[in-house]
Short mmCIF file of C-alpha atoms in Angstrom, two decimals:
data_model
loop_
_atom_site.label_atom_id
_atom_site.label_comp_id
_atom_site.label_asym_id
_atom_site.label_seq_id
_atom_site.Cartn_x
_atom_site.Cartn_y
_atom_site.Cartn_z
CA MET A 12 -48.29 -7.03 30.37
CA SER A 13 -48.88 -9.82 28.13
CA ASP A 14 -46.13 -12.26 27.26
CA LYS A 15 -46.55 -11.36 23.57
CA THR A 16 -46.21 -7.59 24.62
CA MET A 17 -43.19 -8.18 26.54
CA LYS A 18 -41.67 -10.08 23.82
CA GLU A 19 -42.39 -7.46 21.28
CA ASN A 20 -40.79 -4.75 23.75
CA MET A 21 -37.88 -7.10 23.90
CA GLN A 22 -37.31 -7.39 20.30
CA ALA A 23 -37.83 -3.57 19.98
CA PHE A 24 -35.27 -3.01 22.67
CA ALA A 25 -32.56 -5.44 21.05
CA VAL A 26 -33.06 -3.83 17.61
CA LYS A 27 -32.62 -0.37 18.99
CA LYS A 28 -29.26 -1.46 20.66
CA ILE A 29 -28.22 -2.99 17.53
CA LEU A 30 -28.85 0.33 15.71
CA HIS A 31 -26.96 2.25 18.45
CA TYR A 32 -23.96 -0.24 18.13
CA LEU A 33 -24.21 0.35 14.17
CA ASP A 34 -23.85 3.98 14.64
CA GLU A 35 -20.21 3.67 16.16
CA ASP A 36 -18.93 2.20 12.81
CA PRO A 37 -21.17 0.91 10.30
CA GLU A 38 -18.44 -0.66 8.37
CA LYS A 39 -16.89 -2.30 10.98
CA CYS A 40 -19.95 -3.47 12.72
CA LEU A 41 -22.16 -4.73 9.95
CA PRO A 42 -20.01 -7.84 9.30
CA LYS A 43 -19.94 -8.73 12.99
CA LEU A 44 -23.71 -8.43 13.16
CA LEU A 45 -24.12 -10.80 10.15
CA ASP A 46 -21.71 -13.48 11.78
CA TRP A 47 -23.88 -13.25 14.97
CA ALA A 48 -27.25 -13.49 12.96
CA GLU A 49 -25.78 -16.48 11.16
CA LYS A 50 -24.73 -18.27 14.36
CA SER A 51 -28.18 -17.36 15.94
CA ASP A 52 -30.10 -18.80 12.91
CA LYS A 53 -30.46 -22.41 14.55
CA ASN A 54 -33.05 -23.45 12.03
CA ASN A 55 -31.45 -22.13 9.15
CA ARG A 56 -34.48 -19.96 8.17
CA PHE A 57 -32.41 -17.34 6.51
CA GLY A 58 -29.45 -19.58 5.34
CA HIS A 59 -30.07 -18.59 1.72
CA LEU A 60 -29.55 -14.98 2.56
CA PHE A 61 -26.39 -14.75 4.47
CA GLN A 62 -23.92 -15.47 1.73
CA PRO A 63 -25.35 -12.93 -0.88
CA VAL A 64 -25.39 -10.32 2.06
CA ARG A 65 -21.79 -11.05 2.88
CA GLY A 66 -20.78 -10.75 -0.63
CA ILE A 67 -22.39 -7.11 -0.59
CA LEU A 68 -20.56 -6.39 2.63
CA GLU A 69 -17.19 -7.62 1.34
CA ASN A 70 -17.32 -5.68 -1.96
CA PRO A 71 -16.88 -1.86 -1.26
CA ASP A 72 -18.02 -0.99 -4.83
CA ASN A 73 -21.22 -2.99 -4.67
CA ASN A 74 -24.21 -0.70 -5.31
CA TRP A 75 -26.12 -1.96 -2.14
CA ASN A 76 -22.85 -1.38 0.06
CA LEU A 77 -22.85 2.06 -1.19
CA LEU A 78 -26.40 2.64 -0.47
CA ILE A 79 -26.09 1.14 2.93
CA LYS A 80 -23.14 3.31 3.95
CA SER A 81 -24.71 6.45 2.48
CA LEU A 82 -27.60 6.18 5.25
CA TRP A 83 -24.60 7.00 7.55
CA THR A 84 -22.78 9.54 5.45
CA ASP A 85 -25.68 11.41 3.93
CA ILE A 86 -28.41 11.28 6.40
CA ASP A 87 -28.94 13.24 9.54
CA PRO A 88 -28.30 10.98 12.70
CA GLY A 89 -31.78 11.84 14.23
CA VAL A 90 -33.50 11.42 11.18
CA ARG A 91 -32.00 7.88 10.42
CA LYS A 92 -32.77 6.80 14.06
CA ALA A 93 -36.42 7.68 13.63
CA PHE A 94 -36.63 5.73 10.26
CA PHE A 95 -34.95 2.60 11.70
CA GLU A 96 -37.23 2.63 14.82
CA ASN A 97 -40.49 3.47 13.23
CA PHE A 98 -40.15 1.62 9.94
CA ILE A 99 -38.18 -1.29 11.00
CA VAL A 100 -39.16 -1.91 14.58
CA ASN A 101 -42.63 -0.41 14.72
CA ALA A 102 -44.02 -0.85 11.37
CA SER A 103 -42.39 -4.13 10.60
CA LEU A 104 -41.26 -6.19 13.79
CA ILE A 105 -44.17 -5.14 16.00
CA GLY A 106 -46.65 -4.03 13.58
CA THR A 107 -46.78 -7.03 11.21
CA PRO A 108 -47.39 -9.66 13.92
CA ARG A 109 -50.27 -7.39 15.25
CA GLN A 110 -51.77 -7.16 11.82
CA GLU A 111 -51.54 -10.84 11.34
CA LYS A 112 -53.20 -11.59 14.80
CA ALA A 113 -56.01 -8.86 13.91
CA LYS A 114 -56.48 -10.48 10.39
CA LYS A 115 -57.07 -13.92 12.02
CA GLU A 116 -59.35 -12.59 14.83
CA HIS A 117 -61.64 -10.66 12.50
CA ASP A 118 -61.17 -12.62 9.27
CA CYS A 119 -60.53 -9.52 7.14
CA ASN A 120 -57.41 -7.80 5.50
CA ILE A 121 -55.44 -5.53 7.89
CA PRO A 122 -52.98 -3.22 5.89
CA TRP A 123 -49.35 -2.46 6.74
CA ALA A 124 -49.83 1.07 5.31
CA ILE A 125 -52.66 3.47 4.95
CA LEU A 126 -52.59 6.03 2.05
CA MET A 127 -54.58 9.27 2.92
CA ASP A 128 -55.52 12.30 0.71
CA LEU A 129 -55.22 15.35 2.89
CA THR A 130 -56.68 17.49 0.53
CA SER A 131 -58.20 17.76 -3.15
CA ALA A 132 -56.45 21.23 -3.81
CA CYS A 133 -53.22 21.24 -5.84
CA ASN A 134 -51.07 23.93 -7.11
CA LEU A 135 -50.53 22.09 -10.53
CA LYS A 136 -52.56 20.67 -13.04
CA CYS A 137 -50.75 17.59 -14.56
CA THR A 138 -51.88 15.91 -17.87
CA GLY A 139 -53.77 12.60 -17.06
CA CYS A 140 -54.15 13.23 -13.29
CA TRP A 141 -57.36 12.40 -11.82
CA ALA A 142 -56.90 14.44 -8.77
CA ALA A 143 -58.31 17.65 -10.62
CA GLU A 144 -61.57 15.89 -11.30
CA TYR A 145 -62.21 15.84 -7.46
CA GLY A 146 -62.30 19.65 -7.43
CA HIS A 147 -60.33 21.84 -5.06
CA LYS A 148 -62.59 22.06 -1.95
CA LEU A 149 -62.35 18.66 -0.41
CA ASN A 150 -60.06 18.09 2.80
CA LEU A 151 -59.87 15.70 5.60
CA GLU A 152 -59.73 17.52 8.85
CA TYR A 153 -57.11 17.01 11.09
CA GLU A 154 -59.09 15.53 13.77
CA VAL A 155 -60.08 12.88 11.22
CA LEU A 156 -56.67 12.27 10.09
CA ASP A 157 -55.53 11.74 13.76
CA ASP A 158 -58.39 9.60 14.36
CA ILE A 159 -57.35 7.33 11.40
CA VAL A 160 -53.78 6.88 12.65
CA ARG A 161 -55.10 6.19 16.13
CA GLN A 162 -57.53 3.65 14.89
CA GLY A 163 -54.65 2.03 12.52
CA THR A 164 -51.91 1.89 14.96
CA ALA A 165 -54.58 0.06 17.32
CA LEU A 166 -54.47 -2.72 14.60
CA GLY A 167 -50.80 -2.63 14.11
CA THR A 168 -50.50 0.00 11.18
CA TYR A 169 -47.66 2.21 11.87
CA MET A 170 -46.89 3.52 8.26
CA TYR A 171 -49.13 6.38 7.01
CA ILE A 172 -48.60 8.14 3.31
CA PHE A 173 -50.06 11.33 2.23
CA SER A 174 -51.39 12.00 -1.14
CA GLY A 175 -53.86 14.70 -2.75
CA GLY A 176 -54.13 17.03 -4.41
CA GLU A 177 -50.93 18.17 -3.31
CA PRO A 178 -50.35 17.34 0.39
CA MET A 179 -47.82 20.11 0.98
CA VAL A 180 -50.91 22.44 0.82
CA ARG A 181 -51.58 21.08 4.48
CA LYS A 182 -47.87 21.65 5.70
CA ASP A 183 -48.84 22.55 9.26
CA ASP A 184 -51.04 19.64 9.54
CA ILE A 185 -48.50 17.14 8.40
CA ILE A 186 -45.96 18.48 11.00
CA ARG A 187 -48.70 18.41 13.57
CA LEU A 188 -49.43 14.55 12.95
CA CYS A 189 -45.83 13.81 12.86
CA GLU A 190 -45.40 15.42 16.40
CA ALA A 191 -48.71 13.68 17.68
CA HIS A 192 -47.54 10.23 16.38
CA PRO A 193 -43.68 9.90 16.93
CA ASP A 194 -43.88 6.25 16.71
CA CYS A 195 -45.33 6.27 13.21
CA GLU A 196 -43.45 6.73 9.94
CA PHE A 197 -45.16 9.33 7.36
CA LEU A 198 -44.32 9.82 3.83
CA ALA A 199 -45.94 12.08 1.36
CA PHE A 200 -46.30 11.64 -2.60
CA THR A 201 -45.59 15.42 -3.56
CA ASN A 202 -44.87 17.45 -6.47
CA GLY A 203 -41.89 18.98 -4.44
CA THR A 204 -42.55 22.46 -5.57
CA LEU A 205 -43.81 23.77 -2.02
CA ILE A 206 -40.77 22.39 -0.15
CA ASP A 207 -38.59 25.11 1.10
CA GLU A 208 -35.84 25.92 3.63
CA ALA A 209 -38.24 26.56 6.38
CA PHE A 210 -40.14 23.13 5.84
CA ALA A 211 -37.21 21.27 5.59
CA ASP A 212 -35.96 22.50 8.91
CA GLU A 213 -39.52 21.32 10.42
CA MET A 214 -38.64 17.73 8.93
CA LEU A 215 -35.45 17.87 10.63
CA ARG A 216 -37.25 18.58 13.93
CA VAL A 217 -39.74 16.12 13.90
CA ARG A 218 -37.76 13.57 12.01
CA ASN A 219 -40.35 11.13 10.88
CA PHE A 220 -41.58 12.44 7.61
CA ILE A 221 -40.04 11.61 4.10
CA PRO A 222 -41.00 13.16 0.98
CA ALA A 223 -41.46 11.20 -2.36
CA ILE A 224 -41.09 13.73 -5.04
CA SER A 225 -42.84 13.14 -8.37
CA ILE A 226 -40.40 13.75 -11.31
CA GLU A 227 -41.25 12.50 -15.14
CA GLY A 228 -37.55 12.29 -16.25
CA PHE A 229 -35.58 15.33 -17.32
CA GLU A 230 -36.87 19.00 -17.64
CA GLU A 231 -38.80 18.46 -21.10
CA ALA A 232 -40.64 15.34 -19.95
CA THR A 233 -41.41 16.75 -16.60
CA ASP A 234 -42.55 20.19 -17.67
CA ASP A 235 -44.57 18.76 -20.32
CA ARG A 236 -46.94 16.79 -18.10
CA ARG A 237 -46.55 19.02 -15.10
CA GLY A 238 -46.16 22.78 -16.33
CA LYS A 239 -43.31 24.81 -17.34
CA GLY A 240 -40.67 25.54 -14.73
CA THR A 241 -41.89 22.60 -12.60
CA TYR A 242 -38.47 20.56 -13.13
CA GLN A 243 -36.33 23.53 -11.79
CA LYS A 244 -38.36 23.84 -8.71
CA VAL A 245 -38.27 19.94 -8.01
CA MET A 246 -34.43 20.04 -8.49
CA ASN A 247 -34.28 23.06 -5.97
CA ALA A 248 -36.31 21.12 -3.50
CA MET A 249 -33.99 18.08 -3.91
CA ARG A 250 -31.01 20.52 -3.35
CA ILE A 251 -32.45 21.81 -0.02
CA LEU A 252 -33.39 18.12 1.25
CA LYS A 253 -29.92 16.99 0.49
CA GLU A 254 -28.01 19.78 2.23
CA LYS A 255 -29.99 19.33 5.08
CA LYS A 256 -29.18 15.58 5.08
CA LEU A 257 -33.02 14.48 5.10
CA LEU A 258 -34.26 11.27 3.60
CA PHE A 259 -36.18 11.50 0.51
CA GLY A 260 -37.00 9.66 -2.69
CA ALA A 261 -38.72 10.02 -6.09
CA SER A 262 -42.14 9.04 -7.34
CA CYS A 263 -41.98 8.28 -11.20
CA CYS A 264 -45.17 7.71 -13.30
CA TYR A 265 -44.16 6.09 -16.69
CA THR A 266 -46.20 6.68 -19.74
CA SER A 267 -46.11 6.16 -23.41
CA LYS A 268 -44.37 9.66 -23.66
CA ASN A 269 -41.73 9.43 -21.02
CA VAL A 270 -40.57 5.48 -20.86
CA GLU A 271 -37.17 6.23 -22.55
CA SER A 272 -36.20 9.13 -20.59
CA LEU A 273 -37.59 7.91 -17.28
CA SER A 274 -35.84 4.40 -17.69
CA SER A 275 -32.58 5.85 -18.90
CA GLU A 276 -29.18 5.33 -17.01
CA GLU A 277 -28.76 8.99 -17.15
CA TYR A 278 -32.01 9.69 -15.13
CA MET A 279 -31.28 6.93 -12.50
CA ASP A 280 -27.72 8.73 -12.08
CA MET A 281 -29.33 12.08 -11.69
CA LEU A 282 -31.68 10.72 -8.97
CA VAL A 283 -28.54 9.22 -7.15
CA THR A 284 -26.58 12.44 -7.51
CA SER A 285 -29.52 14.60 -6.42
CA GLY A 286 -29.54 12.39 -3.13
CA ALA A 287 -32.61 10.27 -3.57
CA LYS A 288 -32.22 7.07 -1.59
CA PHE A 289 -35.47 5.41 -3.08
CA ALA A 290 -37.63 5.61 -6.53
CA TRP A 291 -41.12 4.22 -6.81
CA PHE A 292 -42.07 3.47 -10.26
CA PHE A 293 -45.87 3.68 -11.23
CA HIS A 294 -47.56 2.86 -14.37
CA TYR A 295 -50.11 5.41 -15.72
CA MET A 296 -53.74 4.55 -14.87
CA PRO A 297 -56.54 5.58 -17.18
CA ILE A 298 -58.70 6.75 -14.43
CA GLY A 299 -61.41 9.02 -14.62
CA ASN A 300 -63.75 10.33 -17.44
CA GLU A 301 -61.00 12.81 -18.53
CA ALA A 302 -58.15 9.98 -18.62
CA VAL A 303 -55.90 9.92 -21.55
CA PRO A 304 -55.51 6.48 -22.77
CA GLU A 305 -52.94 7.27 -25.40
CA LEU A 306 -50.52 7.69 -22.43
CA LEU A 307 -50.84 4.02 -21.66
CA PRO A 308 -47.23 2.34 -22.30
CA THR A 309 -47.18 -0.23 -25.03
CA PRO A 310 -46.21 -3.75 -24.34
CA GLN A 311 -42.92 -3.18 -25.63
CA GLN A 312 -42.28 -0.25 -23.52
CA ARG A 313 -43.44 -2.01 -20.46
CA GLU A 314 -40.77 -4.73 -21.19
CA THR A 315 -38.19 -1.95 -21.42
CA MET A 316 -39.10 -0.81 -17.98
CA TYR A 317 -39.22 -4.68 -16.62
CA HIS A 318 -35.73 -5.17 -17.67
CA ARG A 319 -34.01 -1.62 -17.04
CA ILE A 320 -35.23 -1.21 -13.56
CA ARG A 321 -34.28 -4.76 -12.52
CA GLY A 322 -30.93 -4.26 -14.08
CA TYR A 323 -30.32 -1.10 -12.16
CA ARG A 324 -30.76 -3.08 -8.72
CA SER A 325 -27.41 -4.54 -9.45
CA THR A 326 -25.61 -1.28 -10.53
CA LYS A 327 -27.21 1.71 -8.92
CA PRO A 328 -26.96 2.87 -5.24
CA ILE A 329 -30.82 3.37 -4.88
CA PHE A 330 -33.60 1.29 -3.87
CA THR A 331 -36.37 0.91 -6.51
CA ILE A 332 -39.84 -0.58 -6.63
CA ASP A 333 -41.79 -0.89 -9.84
CA PHE A 334 -45.28 -1.47 -8.54
CA GLN A 335 -46.78 -3.09 -11.76
CA HIS A 336 -43.88 -5.47 -12.46
CA ASP A 337 -42.81 -6.49 -8.86
CA GLY A 338 -45.89 -8.52 -7.80
CA GLU A 339 -43.85 -11.64 -7.35
CA PHE A 340 -42.18 -9.99 -4.47
CA VAL A 341 -45.45 -9.12 -2.45
CA GLY A 342 -47.80 -12.03 -3.88
CA GLY A 343 -49.63 -9.71 -6.47
CA CYS A 344 -52.06 -6.97 -5.63
CA ILE A 345 -51.51 -5.41 -2.28
CA ALA A 346 -54.55 -3.30 -2.24
CA GLY A 347 -57.98 -3.75 -0.56
CA GLY A 348 -56.12 -3.76 3.05
CA ARG A 349 -53.96 -6.59 2.08
CA ARG A 350 -51.19 -4.49 2.52
CA TYR A 351 -52.56 -1.03 1.96
CA LEU A 352 -55.65 1.11 1.22
CA HIS A 353 -56.42 4.65 0.41
CA ILE A 354 -59.04 7.24 1.81
CA ASN A 355 -59.52 10.10 -0.51
CA ALA A 356 -60.27 13.63 0.46
CA ASN A 357 -64.02 12.89 0.71
CA GLY A 358 -63.32 10.35 3.47
CA ASP A 359 -64.17 7.42 0.89
CA ILE A 360 -62.44 4.32 1.84
CA GLU A 361 -61.20 2.92 -1.36
CA PRO A 362 -59.33 -0.36 -1.95
CA CYS A 363 -56.18 1.49 -3.89
CA ALA A 364 -55.43 4.96 -4.85
CA PHE A 365 -56.16 4.02 -8.51
CA ILE A 366 -59.53 2.46 -7.75
CA HIS A 367 -62.00 5.01 -7.32
CA TYR A 368 -64.95 3.09 -5.94
CA ALA A 369 -65.99 2.53 -2.28
CA ASP A 370 -68.89 1.27 -0.14
CA SER A 371 -67.66 2.88 3.02
CA ASN A 372 -66.54 6.37 4.35
CA ILE A 373 -64.34 7.07 7.15
CA ARG A 374 -66.82 9.60 8.65
CA GLU A 375 -69.73 6.80 8.93
CA HIS A 376 -67.50 3.72 9.46
CA SER A 377 -64.61 2.86 11.44
CA LEU A 378 -61.55 1.29 9.63
CA LEU A 379 -62.36 -2.43 10.99
CA GLU A 380 -65.91 -1.89 9.74
CA ALA A 381 -64.70 -0.96 6.20
CA TYR A 382 -62.24 -3.76 6.22
CA LYS A 383 -65.27 -6.18 6.78
CA ARG A 384 -67.63 -4.68 4.18
CA PRO A 385 -68.35 -6.47 0.74
CA LEU A 386 -65.92 -4.62 -1.24
CA PHE A 387 -62.82 -5.15 0.90
CA MET A 388 -63.86 -8.67 1.51
CA ALA A 389 -64.25 -9.26 -2.26
CA TYR A 390 -60.65 -8.13 -2.45
CA LYS A 391 -59.57 -10.71 0.22
CA GLU A 392 -61.37 -13.54 -1.52
CA GLY A 393 -59.94 -12.69 -4.90
CA GLN A 394 -56.45 -12.01 -4.28
CA PRO A 395 -54.09 -12.85 -6.06
CA PHE A 396 -56.24 -11.77 -9.19
CA ASN A 397 -53.82 -13.53 -11.54
CA GLU A 398 -51.02 -16.37 -11.19
CA ASN A 399 -48.92 -14.34 -13.71
CA MET A 400 -47.71 -11.60 -11.07
CA LEU A 401 -46.86 -9.27 -14.14
CA ARG A 402 -50.48 -8.93 -14.47
CA PRO A 403 -51.56 -8.30 -10.71
CA CYS A 404 -53.93 -5.44 -10.92
CA PRO A 405 -57.97 -6.20 -10.85
CA MET A 406 -58.34 -2.90 -13.00
CA LEU A 407 -55.51 -2.51 -15.44
CA GLU A 408 -54.69 -6.32 -16.39
CA ASN A 409 -57.82 -8.11 -14.96
CA PRO A 410 -60.55 -5.49 -15.49
CA GLU A 411 -63.41 -8.23 -15.39
CA CYS A 412 -62.35 -8.74 -11.76
CA LEU A 413 -62.82 -5.07 -10.69
CA ARG A 414 -66.17 -4.94 -12.60
CA GLU A 415 -67.40 -7.94 -10.75
CA MET A 416 -66.51 -6.73 -7.38
CA VAL A 417 -67.79 -3.24 -7.80
CA LYS A 418 -71.20 -4.78 -8.99
CA THR A 419 -71.53 -7.39 -6.37
CA SER A 420 -70.36 -5.18 -3.47
CA GLY A 421 -72.68 -2.21 -4.47
CA ALA A 422 -69.78 0.00 -4.44
CA HIS A 423 -70.12 3.51 -6.04
CA SER A 424 -67.80 5.73 -7.95
CA THR A 425 -66.07 8.12 -5.53
CA ASP A 426 -65.20 10.93 -8.31
CA MET A 427 -67.31 13.89 -6.97
CA GLN A 428 -67.24 15.83 -10.23
CA SER A 429 -67.75 13.26 -12.89
CA PRO A 430 -68.54 9.63 -11.54
CA GLU A 431 -67.20 7.17 -13.87
CA ASN A 432 -69.19 4.00 -14.52
CA VAL A 433 -67.49 0.77 -13.95
CA ASP A 434 -68.52 -0.50 -17.23
CA ASP A 435 -66.77 2.51 -19.08
CA LEU A 436 -63.61 1.99 -17.06
CA TYR A 437 -63.76 -1.82 -18.15
CA GLY A 438 -64.20 -0.58 -21.70
CA LYS A 439 -60.85 1.32 -21.48
CA CYS A 440 -58.87 -1.28 -19.74
CA LYS A 441 -59.98 -4.34 -21.42
CA PRO A 442 -58.18 -3.83 -24.87
CA TYR A 443 -54.94 -2.78 -23.00
CA ALA A 444 -55.09 -5.77 -20.88
CA ASP A 445 -55.49 -8.22 -23.97
CA ARG A 446 -52.49 -6.64 -25.65
CA TRP A 447 -50.38 -7.07 -22.49
CA VAL A 448 -51.09 -10.68 -22.09
CA GLU A 449 -48.64 -12.27 -24.69
CA LYS A 450 -45.80 -10.16 -23.46
CA ALA A 451 -46.62 -10.72 -19.83
CA ASP A 452 -46.75 -14.48 -20.22
CA GLU A 453 -43.44 -14.44 -22.11
CA LEU A 454 -41.56 -12.63 -19.72
CA TRP A 455 -42.95 -14.46 -16.54
CA ASN A 456 -42.52 -17.88 -18.07
CA ALA A 457 -38.73 -16.95 -19.05
CA ASP A 458 -38.09 -15.92 -15.53
CA ARG A 459 -39.71 -19.26 -14.24
CA VAL A 460 -37.39 -21.35 -16.65
CA CYS A 461 -34.34 -19.50 -15.78
CA ALA A 462 -34.99 -19.79 -12.03
CA GLY A 463 -34.60 -23.34 -12.59
CA CYS A 464 -31.90 -23.72 -15.13
CA LYS A 465 -28.78 -25.43 -13.79
CA GLU A 466 -26.78 -24.55 -16.99
CA CYS A 467 -26.83 -20.78 -16.19
CA GLY A 468 -25.98 -21.38 -12.64
CA ASN A 469 -29.28 -20.14 -11.10
CA LYS A 470 -31.13 -22.18 -8.53
#
């Protein structure tokens, strides 16, 4: 055993002991652990974090305090233990250093997470969704999925996310993968309509699977995009998951039609009351020849999302990420293997779930080979695509970047039904990108000024 492996094992053992200690009495033990961490931080690397965290722990009504405690009151102990060990220990403490080592060794991006389409089949047909254009006959066989996970973990990737189509069409294979890889954490973006009591019991058994349920606001907005009756089915799925003390969250796509509903305080309160512990917010993308550009939010609507989601982070006990507006926290675009990538149901290895171009396929190339091929290397060399982290995407906000990378790498459209020319995609995105520039710069510059303003007390 190498010194590095021994150190990783010791770190993992220490964190697991800490988690076991927390289970005894989290409210009492968390302040003690913070005291220990502060004393152990000899180089003051994390000194700026201790006081804010202490403030959270000392205020029983703080939203983050409430969220942390809810993980002990609302979540099954076995599920919580598996999540902490797989997500914190394996995917982060062990996985991240391995990814960094492989990145230096191979001079290419190595992802923290891999998103895989189990199937192109779906039981719904949502307005503006590209998945239906793939058809309903494409699937990644279980053996291929299993091999992807084995290749990924060898390079330090322990986080795997399922999409589609509707991944719950492949319930048996999802559970089989969770059983085969108990050291990995699995998450699925799902419409939630196929989650029932029996599947929830399987989730309790394997412990390492988390659904992120797609919901577009309240009943009218959700059913308008996803079909009549969908909202009630989603609410029933969340009721089942909450009653069985399972960890789950929401996946929210905001469009020009639903921004007000989806960003409302009532909506956030509904998610919290329903038992969701996290909510991912995604900007509608005009992907595919059947896309609906009218669903693209206006600059003013994006500004509304920007302010409201950030505001809820200090008031609501739910963890949120707004992928189009939180680039500053992750250094811009995370695609192309920098933090994640996407493999569609045909096996095409794409930079992102929203970028339907590829120059490699998992049935012809290993993951590492794909990371080193021209398209992914172009991503590595181009990131970040904009210094303004409110304009992170090479497609939506910097479409000239995607057009250049696709053409120079020789990548092809992966849409099996109606291939989309990258010039046509550029034509849809360029006017939108231009409209967003002024507002994006205004918001970005305002935040930079505030960050250094002594008068308002910020440092």
